[in-house]
Coordinates of C-alpha atoms in Angstrom, one line a residue:
M1 CA -0.2 -0.1 -0.1
T2 CA 1.5 3.4 -1.0
V3 CA 0.9 6.2 1.4
S4 CA 0.4 9.6 -0.2
T5 CA 2.4 12.5 1.5
G6 CA 0.8 15.1 -0.3
P7 CA 2.2 17.9 -2.7
A8 CA 5.7 19.3 -1.6
V9 CA 5.2 22.8 -0.2
E10 CA 7.0 25.3 -2.3
V11 CA 9.1 27.7 -0.5
P12 CA 8.3 31.4 -1.4
W13 CA 11.0 33.7 -2.7
R14 CA 11.7 36.9 -0.6
R15 CA 13.1 40.2 -1.5
L16 CA 15.6 42.4 0.2
D17 CA 14.3 44.9 2.5
P18 CA 12.6 47.8 0.7
R19 CA 14.6 50.5 2.7
M20 CA 17.5 49.4 0.4
V21 CA 15.9 51.5 -2.3
V22 CA 17.1 54.5 -0.3
V23 CA 20.3 53.2 1.4
E24 CA 21.9 51.9 -2.0
P25 CA 21.7 55.3 -3.9
V26 CA 22.9 57.2 -0.8
R27 CA 25.8 54.8 -0.4
T28 CA 26.8 55.0 -4.1
L29 CA 26.3 58.8 -4.1
I30 CA 28.6 59.1 -1.1
K31 CA 31.4 57.5 -3.3
F32 CA 31.0 60.2 -5.7
V33 CA 30.7 63.2 -3.5
P34 CA 34.3 64.7 -4.5
V35 CA 33.3 64.4 -8.2
L36 CA 29.9 65.7 -7.8
L37 CA 31.1 68.7 -5.8
V38 CA 33.8 69.6 -8.6
V39 CA 31.2 69.3 -11.3
L40 CA 28.9 71.6 -9.2
I41 CA 31.7 74.1 -8.5
T42 CA 33.1 74.2 -11.8
G43 CA 29.6 74.1 -13.4
S44 CA 28.7 77.6 -11.8
N45 CA 31.3 79.4 -14.2
G46 CA 28.9 80.1 -16.9
D47 CA 28.3 76.5 -18.0
P48 CA 24.5 75.7 -17.3
V49 CA 25.0 71.9 -18.6
R50 CA 27.1 70.5 -15.9
P51 CA 24.7 71.0 -12.9
W52 CA 22.3 69.0 -15.2
I53 CA 24.9 66.3 -15.7
T54 CA 25.2 66.0 -11.7
L55 CA 21.4 65.8 -11.6
G56 CA 21.4 63.1 -14.4
I57 CA 23.9 61.2 -12.4
G58 CA 21.9 61.2 -9.3
V59 CA 18.9 60.0 -11.2
L60 CA 20.7 57.3 -12.9
V61 CA 21.9 56.0 -9.4
V62 CA 18.4 56.1 -7.9
V63 CA 17.1 54.1 -10.8
A64 CA 19.8 51.6 -10.6
G65 CA 19.1 51.2 -6.8
V66 CA 15.4 50.4 -7.5
V67 CA 16.3 47.9 -10.5
R68 CA 18.7 46.1 -8.1
W69 CA 16.0 45.7 -5.4
R70 CA 13.3 44.6 -7.8
T71 CA 15.6 41.9 -9.5
T72 CA 17.1 40.5 -6.3
R73 CA 15.3 37.7 -4.5
Y74 CA 16.3 34.8 -2.2
R75 CA 14.9 31.9 -0.3
I76 CA 16.1 29.4 2.2
T77 CA 14.9 25.8 1.8
A78 CA 15.7 22.6 3.8
E79 CA 18.6 21.9 1.7
R80 CA 20.0 25.1 0.3
V81 CA 20.2 29.0 0.1
E82 CA 19.5 30.5 -3.1
L83 CA 20.1 34.0 -4.6
H84 CA 18.9 35.4 -7.7
S85 CA 20.0 38.9 -8.7
G86 CA 20.6 40.9 -11.9
W87 CA 18.7 42.3 -14.8
L88 CA 21.1 42.5 -17.8
R89 CA 23.8 40.3 -16.3
R90 CA 21.7 37.8 -14.2
Q91 CA 23.4 35.7 -11.5
R92 CA 22.1 32.5 -9.8
R93 CA 24.0 31.6 -6.5
S94 CA 23.0 28.4 -4.5
V95 CA 24.9 27.2 -1.4
P96 CA 24.0 23.9 0.3
R97 CA 23.1 24.4 3.9
D98 CA 25.3 21.6 5.1
R99 CA 28.2 23.4 3.6
I100 CA 27.9 26.5 5.5
R101 CA 30.5 27.4 8.0
T102 CA 30.1 31.0 9.0
V103 CA 27.7 33.8 9.0
D104 CA 28.9 37.4 9.2
L105 CA 26.4 40.2 10.0
T106 CA 27.7 43.8 9.1
A107 CA 26.0 47.1 9.5
S108 CA 27.6 50.3 8.3
P109 CA 26.4 53.7 9.8
L110 CA 24.2 54.1 6.8
H111 CA 22.7 50.6 7.3
R112 CA 22.3 51.1 11.0
A113 CA 20.4 54.3 10.4
F114 CA 17.7 52.4 8.7
R115 CA 18.0 49.3 10.7
L116 CA 19.6 47.1 8.2
S117 CA 22.1 44.4 8.3
V118 CA 24.3 42.7 5.5
V119 CA 24.3 38.8 6.0
A120 CA 27.3 37.3 4.4
V121 CA 26.8 33.4 4.2
R122 CA 30.3 31.6 3.6
A123 CA 30.6 28.0 3.0
A124 CA 33.1 25.4 1.8
D125 CA 33.6 25.3 -2.0
P126 CA 33.3 21.6 -3.2
G127 CA 34.4 22.6 -6.8
G128 CA 37.9 23.6 -5.6
E129 CA 38.1 26.5 -8.0
H130 CA 37.6 29.2 -5.4
R131 CA 39.0 29.1 -1.9
H132 CA 35.6 29.7 -0.4
G133 CA 32.0 29.8 -1.6
G134 CA 29.0 31.7 -0.3
L135 CA 26.5 34.5 -1.0
T136 CA 25.7 37.9 0.4
L137 CA 22.4 39.3 1.2
D138 CA 22.7 43.2 1.1
A139 CA 20.6 43.9 3.0
V140 CA 17.7 42.8 5.3
S141 CA 16.4 44.2 8.4
T142 CA 18.4 43.8 11.7
A143 CA 15.8 41.3 13.2
E144 CA 15.6 39.3 10.0
A145 CA 19.5 39.2 9.8
E146 CA 19.6 37.6 13.4
T147 CA 16.8 35.2 12.6
L148 CA 18.7 34.0 9.5
R149 CA 21.9 33.7 11.3
R150 CA 20.4 31.3 14.0
E151 CA 18.7 29.4 11.2
L152 CA 21.7 29.0 8.8
L153 CA 23.9 27.8 11.5
D154 CA 21.4 25.6 13.4
R155 CA 22.5 21.8 12.5
R156 CA 18.9 20.5 13.8
A157 CA 16.4 19.3 11.3
P158 CA 14.4 22.3 9.8
E159 CA 11.0 22.9 11.1
P160 CA 8.0 22.1 8.7
R161 CA 6.8 24.9 6.5
D162 CA 3.1 23.6 5.7
A163 CA 2.0 27.3 6.0
P164 CA 4.6 29.6 4.5
A165 CA 2.1 32.4 4.1
E166 CA 1.8 32.6 7.9
H167 CA 5.6 33.8 8.0
P168 CA 5.8 36.3 4.9
A169 CA 8.7 38.2 6.6
G170 CA 10.9 35.1 7.0
P171 CA 11.2 31.6 8.7
A172 CA 9.8 30.9 11.9
V173 CA 12.0 31.7 15.0
R174 CA 12.8 29.0 17.1
P175 CA 12.5 29.4 20.8
V176 CA 15.4 31.1 22.5
G177 CA 17.7 28.6 24.5
P178 CA 20.0 29.1 27.3
A179 CA 21.9 32.1 27.6
A180 CA 25.4 32.4 25.7
E181 CA 28.5 31.9 27.6
E182 CA 30.8 34.8 27.6
L183 CA 34.5 34.0 26.8
A184 CA 36.0 37.4 26.4
R185 CA 35.2 41.0 26.4
L186 CA 37.2 44.2 25.6
Q187 CA 39.7 45.5 28.1
W188 CA 40.7 49.3 27.6
S189 CA 44.1 48.6 28.6
W190 CA 44.6 46.8 25.3
L191 CA 44.8 50.1 23.6
R192 CA 48.5 50.0 24.1
F193 CA 48.8 47.5 21.5
A194 CA 47.0 49.5 18.8
P195 CA 50.2 51.2 17.3
L196 CA 51.8 47.9 17.4
T197 CA 49.8 46.4 14.5
F198 CA 50.4 46.9 10.9
S199 CA 46.8 46.9 10.0
S200 CA 46.1 50.0 12.2
L201 CA 49.3 51.9 10.9
A202 CA 48.2 50.9 7.1
G203 CA 44.5 52.1 7.9
V204 CA 45.9 55.5 9.1
G205 CA 47.9 55.7 5.9
A206 CA 44.9 55.0 3.8
I207 CA 42.6 57.5 5.5
A208 CA 45.4 60.2 5.1
A209 CA 45.8 59.4 1.4
A210 CA 41.9 59.4 0.9
A211 CA 41.7 62.9 2.7
F212 CA 44.7 64.2 0.4
N213 CA 42.8 63.1 -2.7
V214 CA 39.5 64.5 -1.8
L215 CA 41.3 67.8 -1.2
N216 CA 43.1 67.7 -4.4
E217 CA 39.8 67.0 -6.1
L218 CA 38.2 70.0 -4.7
G219 CA 41.2 72.2 -5.8
V220 CA 42.6 72.8 -2.3
D221 CA 46.3 72.7 -1.7
P222 CA 47.0 70.9 1.5
S223 CA 50.0 72.9 2.1
E224 CA 47.9 76.0 2.4
V225 CA 45.7 74.5 5.2
G226 CA 46.3 75.4 8.7
G227 CA 49.7 77.3 8.1
V228 CA 51.4 74.2 6.9
D229 CA 53.3 76.2 4.3
D230 CA 54.6 78.5 7.1
A231 CA 55.7 75.6 9.2
A232 CA 57.3 73.8 6.1
E233 CA 59.4 77.1 5.6
R234 CA 60.6 77.2 9.2
L235 CA 61.8 73.6 9.2
A236 CA 63.6 74.0 5.9
A237 CA 65.5 77.0 7.8
A238 CA 66.0 74.9 10.8
P239 CA 69.1 72.4 11.3
L240 CA 68.7 69.2 9.4
W241 CA 68.7 67.0 12.6
L242 CA 66.0 69.3 14.2
A243 CA 64.0 69.2 11.0
V244 CA 64.0 65.3 10.7
G245 CA 63.3 64.9 14.4
V246 CA 60.2 67.3 14.4
V247 CA 58.9 65.5 11.1
G248 CA 59.4 62.2 12.7
L249 CA 57.8 63.3 16.0
A250 CA 54.7 64.6 14.3
L251 CA 54.3 61.3 12.1
L252 CA 54.7 59.2 15.2
V253 CA 52.0 61.2 17.1
V254 CA 49.6 60.9 13.9
A255 CA 50.3 57.3 13.6
V256 CA 49.8 56.6 17.4
V257 CA 46.6 58.7 17.5
G258 CA 45.2 57.3 14.5
S259 CA 45.7 53.8 15.3
V260 CA 44.1 54.2 18.7
L261 CA 41.3 55.7 17.1
L262 CA 40.9 52.9 14.3
F263 CA 41.3 50.3 17.2
T264 CA 38.5 52.1 19.2
E265 CA 36.1 51.8 16.1
R266 CA 36.9 48.4 15.2
W267 CA 36.7 46.9 18.8
W268 CA 34.2 48.8 20.5
G269 CA 31.8 46.7 22.5
Y270 CA 33.8 43.5 21.6
R271 CA 32.6 40.2 23.0
L272 CA 33.4 36.7 22.2
T273 CA 30.6 34.3 23.3
R274 CA 29.8 30.5 22.9
E275 CA 26.2 30.6 21.8
A276 CA 23.6 28.1 22.6
D277 CA 23.2 27.1 18.9
G278 CA 26.6 25.7 19.0
T279 CA 28.7 28.7 17.4
L280 CA 31.3 31.0 18.4
R281 CA 30.3 34.6 17.8
V282 CA 32.3 37.8 17.9
R283 CA 30.6 41.1 18.3
R284 CA 32.5 44.4 17.6
G285 CA 32.4 47.8 16.1
L286 CA 31.5 51.4 17.0
L287 CA 30.5 53.0 13.7
T288 CA 30.3 49.7 11.6
T289 CA 29.0 46.9 13.6
R290 CA 30.0 43.4 12.9
S291 CA 29.1 40.1 14.1
L292 CA 31.0 36.8 13.0
S293 CA 29.5 33.3 13.9
V294 CA 31.5 30.4 13.4
A295 CA 29.8 26.9 13.4
E296 CA 31.8 25.2 16.4
E297 CA 31.4 21.8 15.0
R298 CA 33.2 23.1 12.1
L299 CA 36.2 24.8 13.8
R300 CA 39.5 22.9 13.1
G301 CA 41.8 24.8 15.3
V302 CA 43.0 28.2 16.3
G303 CA 46.3 30.3 15.6
V304 CA 48.1 32.6 17.9
H305 CA 49.7 35.3 15.7
E306 CA 52.5 37.4 17.1
P307 CA 53.8 39.9 14.5
L308 CA 57.3 41.4 15.4
L309 CA 56.0 44.8 16.8
L310 CA 53.2 43.1 18.7
R311 CA 55.5 40.3 20.1
A312 CA 58.0 43.1 21.3
G313 CA 55.2 44.6 23.3
G314 CA 54.2 41.3 24.8
G315 CA 51.1 41.0 22.7
A316 CA 49.3 38.5 20.3
Q317 CA 46.0 37.9 18.6
T318 CA 44.1 34.7 18.1
R319 CA 42.4 33.5 15.0
A320 CA 40.0 30.7 14.1
L321 CA 40.8 28.0 11.8
S322 CA 37.6 27.1 9.8
T323 CA 36.4 26.6 6.2
G324 CA 34.6 29.7 5.0
L325 CA 37.0 32.1 6.6
G326 CA 38.8 34.2 4.0
R327 CA 42.5 35.0 3.8
E328 CA 41.9 38.7 4.4
A329 CA 43.7 40.7 7.2
Q330 CA 40.6 40.3 9.7
G331 CA 39.4 36.8 8.4
G332 CA 38.6 34.6 11.4
V333 CA 40.0 37.0 14.1
L334 CA 38.5 36.0 17.5
Q335 CA 39.9 39.0 19.6
P336 CA 41.7 42.3 19.3
P337 CA 45.4 42.4 19.9
A338 CA 45.7 41.5 23.3
P339 CA 48.4 40.5 26.1
R340 CA 50.2 37.0 25.0
A341 CA 48.6 35.2 28.0
E342 CA 45.2 36.5 27.3
A343 CA 45.5 35.4 23.6
H344 CA 46.4 31.8 24.6
R345 CA 43.7 31.8 27.1
V346 CA 41.2 32.9 24.5
A347 CA 42.6 30.2 21.9
G348 CA 42.1 27.4 24.6
A349 CA 38.6 28.7 25.4
A350 CA 37.6 28.5 21.8
L351 CA 39.0 25.1 21.4
R352 CA 37.5 23.7 25.0
R353 CA 35.1 20.9 24.4
L354 CA 34.1 17.9 26.8
H355 CA 35.7 14.6 25.6
P356 CA 33.4 11.6 25.3
D357 CA 34.8 10.5 28.8
G358 CA 34.0 13.9 30.2
G359 CA 37.5 15.3 30.6
I360 CA 38.5 18.6 29.3
E361 CA 41.9 19.0 27.4
G362 CA 44.0 22.1 28.3
D363 CA 45.2 25.0 26.3
P364 CA 47.0 23.4 23.3
T365 CA 48.8 26.6 22.2
R366 CA 50.6 26.8 25.7
M367 CA 51.8 23.2 25.5
P368 CA 55.7 22.8 25.6
L369 CA 56.9 22.0 22.1
L370 CA 59.8 19.5 21.0
P371 CA 62.8 21.5 19.8
H372 CA 64.1 20.7 16.2
P373 CA 67.6 19.0 15.6
P374 CA 70.8 21.0 15.6
A375 CA 71.0 20.9 11.8
A376 CA 67.7 23.1 11.8
R377 CA 69.7 25.7 13.8
R378 CA 72.7 25.6 11.5
R379 CA 70.2 26.2 8.4
R380 CA 68.5 29.1 10.1
Y381 CA 72.1 30.7 10.6
T382 CA 73.2 29.8 7.1
R383 CA 70.0 31.4 5.4
A384 CA 70.3 34.5 7.5
L385 CA 74.0 35.1 7.5
V386 CA 75.1 33.9 4.0
P387 CA 73.1 36.9 2.1
V388 CA 74.2 39.4 4.4
L389 CA 77.9 38.4 4.2
V390 CA 77.6 38.5 0.4
L391 CA 76.1 41.9 0.6
V392 CA 79.1 43.1 2.9
A393 CA 81.6 41.6 0.4
V394 CA 79.9 43.5 -2.5
A395 CA 79.9 46.7 -0.4
A396 CA 83.5 46.4 0.4
L397 CA 84.4 45.7 -3.5
V398 CA 82.3 48.8 -4.5
G399 CA 84.2 50.9 -1.7
R400 CA 87.5 49.8 -3.1
A401 CA 86.4 50.6 -6.7
W402 CA 84.9 53.9 -6.1
P403 CA 86.5 55.5 -3.0
G404 CA 83.5 58.1 -2.7
L405 CA 81.3 55.1 -1.9
A406 CA 83.5 53.8 0.9
W407 CA 81.2 54.9 3.6
I408 CA 78.6 52.1 2.4
W409 CA 80.8 49.1 3.7
P410 CA 81.0 50.0 7.5
G411 CA 77.0 50.4 7.5
T412 CA 76.3 46.9 6.0
L413 CA 78.4 45.5 9.1
V414 CA 75.6 46.4 11.3
L415 CA 73.4 43.9 9.4
V416 CA 75.6 40.9 10.5
P417 CA 74.7 40.8 14.2
L418 CA 71.1 41.5 13.4
A419 CA 70.9 38.7 11.0
A420 CA 72.4 36.5 13.7
L421 CA 69.7 37.5 16.0
L422 CA 67.2 36.8 13.5
A423 CA 68.3 33.3 13.0
A424 CA 68.6 32.7 16.7
D425 CA 65.0 33.9 17.2
R426 CA 63.7 31.8 14.2
Y427 CA 65.2 28.6 15.7
R428 CA 63.8 29.4 19.1
A429 CA 60.5 29.5 17.5
L430 CA 60.4 26.4 15.7
G431 CA 58.8 23.5 17.5
H432 CA 55.9 20.9 17.4
A433 CA 53.8 18.7 19.7
L434 CA 51.1 16.0 19.3
T435 CA 48.4 15.8 22.0
P436 CA 45.5 13.3 21.9
R437 CA 43.4 15.8 19.9
Y438 CA 45.8 18.5 18.4
L439 CA 48.8 18.9 16.3
I440 CA 50.6 22.0 17.5
S441 CA 53.2 23.7 15.5
R442 CA 55.2 27.1 15.7
L443 CA 57.4 28.9 13.4
G444 CA 58.4 32.5 12.3
G445 CA 60.8 35.1 13.0
L446 CA 59.3 38.6 12.1
S447 CA 55.9 37.2 12.6
R448 CA 55.6 34.3 14.7
R449 CA 52.5 32.0 14.6
T450 CA 51.5 29.2 16.9
V451 CA 48.8 26.8 15.4
A452 CA 46.9 24.1 17.1
L453 CA 45.2 21.9 14.5
Q454 CA 42.7 19.3 15.2
R455 CA 43.9 15.9 14.4
A456 CA 40.6 15.0 12.9
G457 CA 40.9 18.1 10.5
V458 CA 44.3 16.8 8.9
I459 CA 43.1 15.3 5.4
G460 CA 46.6 14.7 4.2
W461 CA 50.3 15.4 4.4
T462 CA 52.9 16.9 2.1
V463 CA 56.6 16.1 2.6
R464 CA 59.2 18.2 0.9
Q465 CA 63.0 17.9 1.1
S466 CA 65.3 20.3 -0.8
P467 CA 69.0 19.2 -1.8
F468 CA 70.3 21.1 1.1
Q469 CA 67.7 19.4 3.6
R470 CA 68.8 16.1 2.3
R471 CA 72.3 16.7 3.1
A472 CA 71.2 17.6 6.9
G473 CA 68.9 14.9 7.0
L474 CA 65.8 17.3 7.4
V475 CA 62.5 17.6 5.8
T476 CA 59.4 20.1 5.8
V477 CA 56.1 18.4 6.6
Q478 CA 52.9 20.1 5.8
A479 CA 49.5 19.1 7.4
V480 CA 46.9 19.6 4.9
T481 CA 43.4 20.7 6.0
A482 CA 40.3 22.2 4.4
A483 CA 40.4 25.2 6.9
G484 CA 42.4 28.3 7.3
D485 CA 45.3 28.6 4.9
G486 CA 44.8 24.9 3.6
G487 CA 48.0 23.6 5.1
Y488 CA 50.3 24.3 8.1
H489 CA 54.1 23.5 8.0
I490 CA 56.6 22.1 10.5
L491 CA 60.0 23.2 9.2
D492 CA 63.1 21.3 9.3
I493 CA 62.2 18.2 11.2
G494 CA 64.4 15.0 11.3
A495 CA 63.3 12.6 8.5
A496 CA 62.6 9.8 11.1
D497 CA 60.7 12.1 13.3
A498 CA 58.6 13.2 10.4
V499 CA 57.6 9.6 9.6
A500 CA 56.8 8.9 13.3
L501 CA 54.6 12.1 13.5
V502 CA 52.5 11.4 10.7
E503 CA 51.9 7.8 11.6
A504 CA 51.1 9.0 15.1
A505 CA 48.9 11.7 14.1
T506 CA 46.9 10.0 11.6
P507 CA 47.4 6.2 12.2
G508 CA 47.2 4.1 8.9
L509 CA 47.5 6.9 6.5
L510 CA 51.1 6.1 5.5
P511 CA 51.4 2.9 3.2
R512 CA 53.0 -0.1 5.2
T513 CA 56.0 -1.7 3.5
R514 CA 56.8 -5.4 3.6
D515 CA 60.3 -6.4 5.0

């Protein structure tokens, strides 16, 4: 006897929030403000056409925003998320729900003014052509964005949709579970690390360059603003050491103040929580709010990063290793630059889960690591000192051939002890360890990185050996994974130790040879 289950319920398509009809044109027009101002200002000098050109640009932007809203629709079925967009150039995006790894909610000041959010769904890409797959809904209401976040990361079976008309604004909201567990929150003492991060300094430079371009488009000479020209003339008349010192101090003050302001904007209200739906969630931002949710069951490890300046100040930063997280500067960041001990604590808290037997494994990134063979130390010194010694020799030859350049040779000698210190630091950084659940590796000199990778997340191994490594009896092993950078290296480990490590980490993966 055949039992009829009735016709399948068609999941209705939904549009983006209608307020995007206003937000999208305003956002586009803001980008053209310098050009529009130039057109308006120059258009007032007897040319009545240019103001009409400005008005025409504005009308086209508004029409484009309306067309974009009308031609964009999405829906969420039990199996996948679908997004259709475009009029002349149509795009169809479809993401299987079981491949979704992270959901990122972002709201710029303009979006926040209209209570909207941008939902970025990131997923593992099975095709291999792109590093990550996904789609972006720009934008939906703030309440709808939170509902989508919970639903897309919920691994439970989807609720039946027998009556979709009862929920025209979106899927049904599940009852709210237990309160989230807070793992970390912002400490304002961490502001001292703001000038020690390259991203903050680069951000200050980008803002300064943008401001200069805007002034240049408006026909304003920056040297005439605020007595800059007079100050430049006084510095030109001052002794060279004084002028260099004043300029250097001014740049340092601008860099420090600017980096502190950028740090405040990025990390205002920062909280890291473990949600009841099984996700790690990072919330932050003052003007532009951001919320990153990582499916905890898809988390494959963490990395504690210590760039040179940040490490010199005793700081570090923790990042999640998961598929769906990009390689951009802020991809997978779980916390702001913080004290090194706090970074390791957050790394352990993000990974801490109950074992099947009820035990809890400690913080993997704090584990003592096995040092690498003395041959690895020799390679560090060789690779650091040989290029510097060659440079010193070339400088000496140049000084002998051209006496006017003899001063170059003494200056290059300073590089020799610096290279030796770098080699020693790089060797101290080398190390690895294996725990019941994690493979831990550390490397780097100018930028040190400690990675704790789940053994279950290792899907393969790559072993490389250069001619120089072969002579020293060393190899470089890479643990291949679908998360993070796709692979993590253990540099200059003994050949026999590498085989033992691979066999212990992934038993049975290596082919067995017959005696």
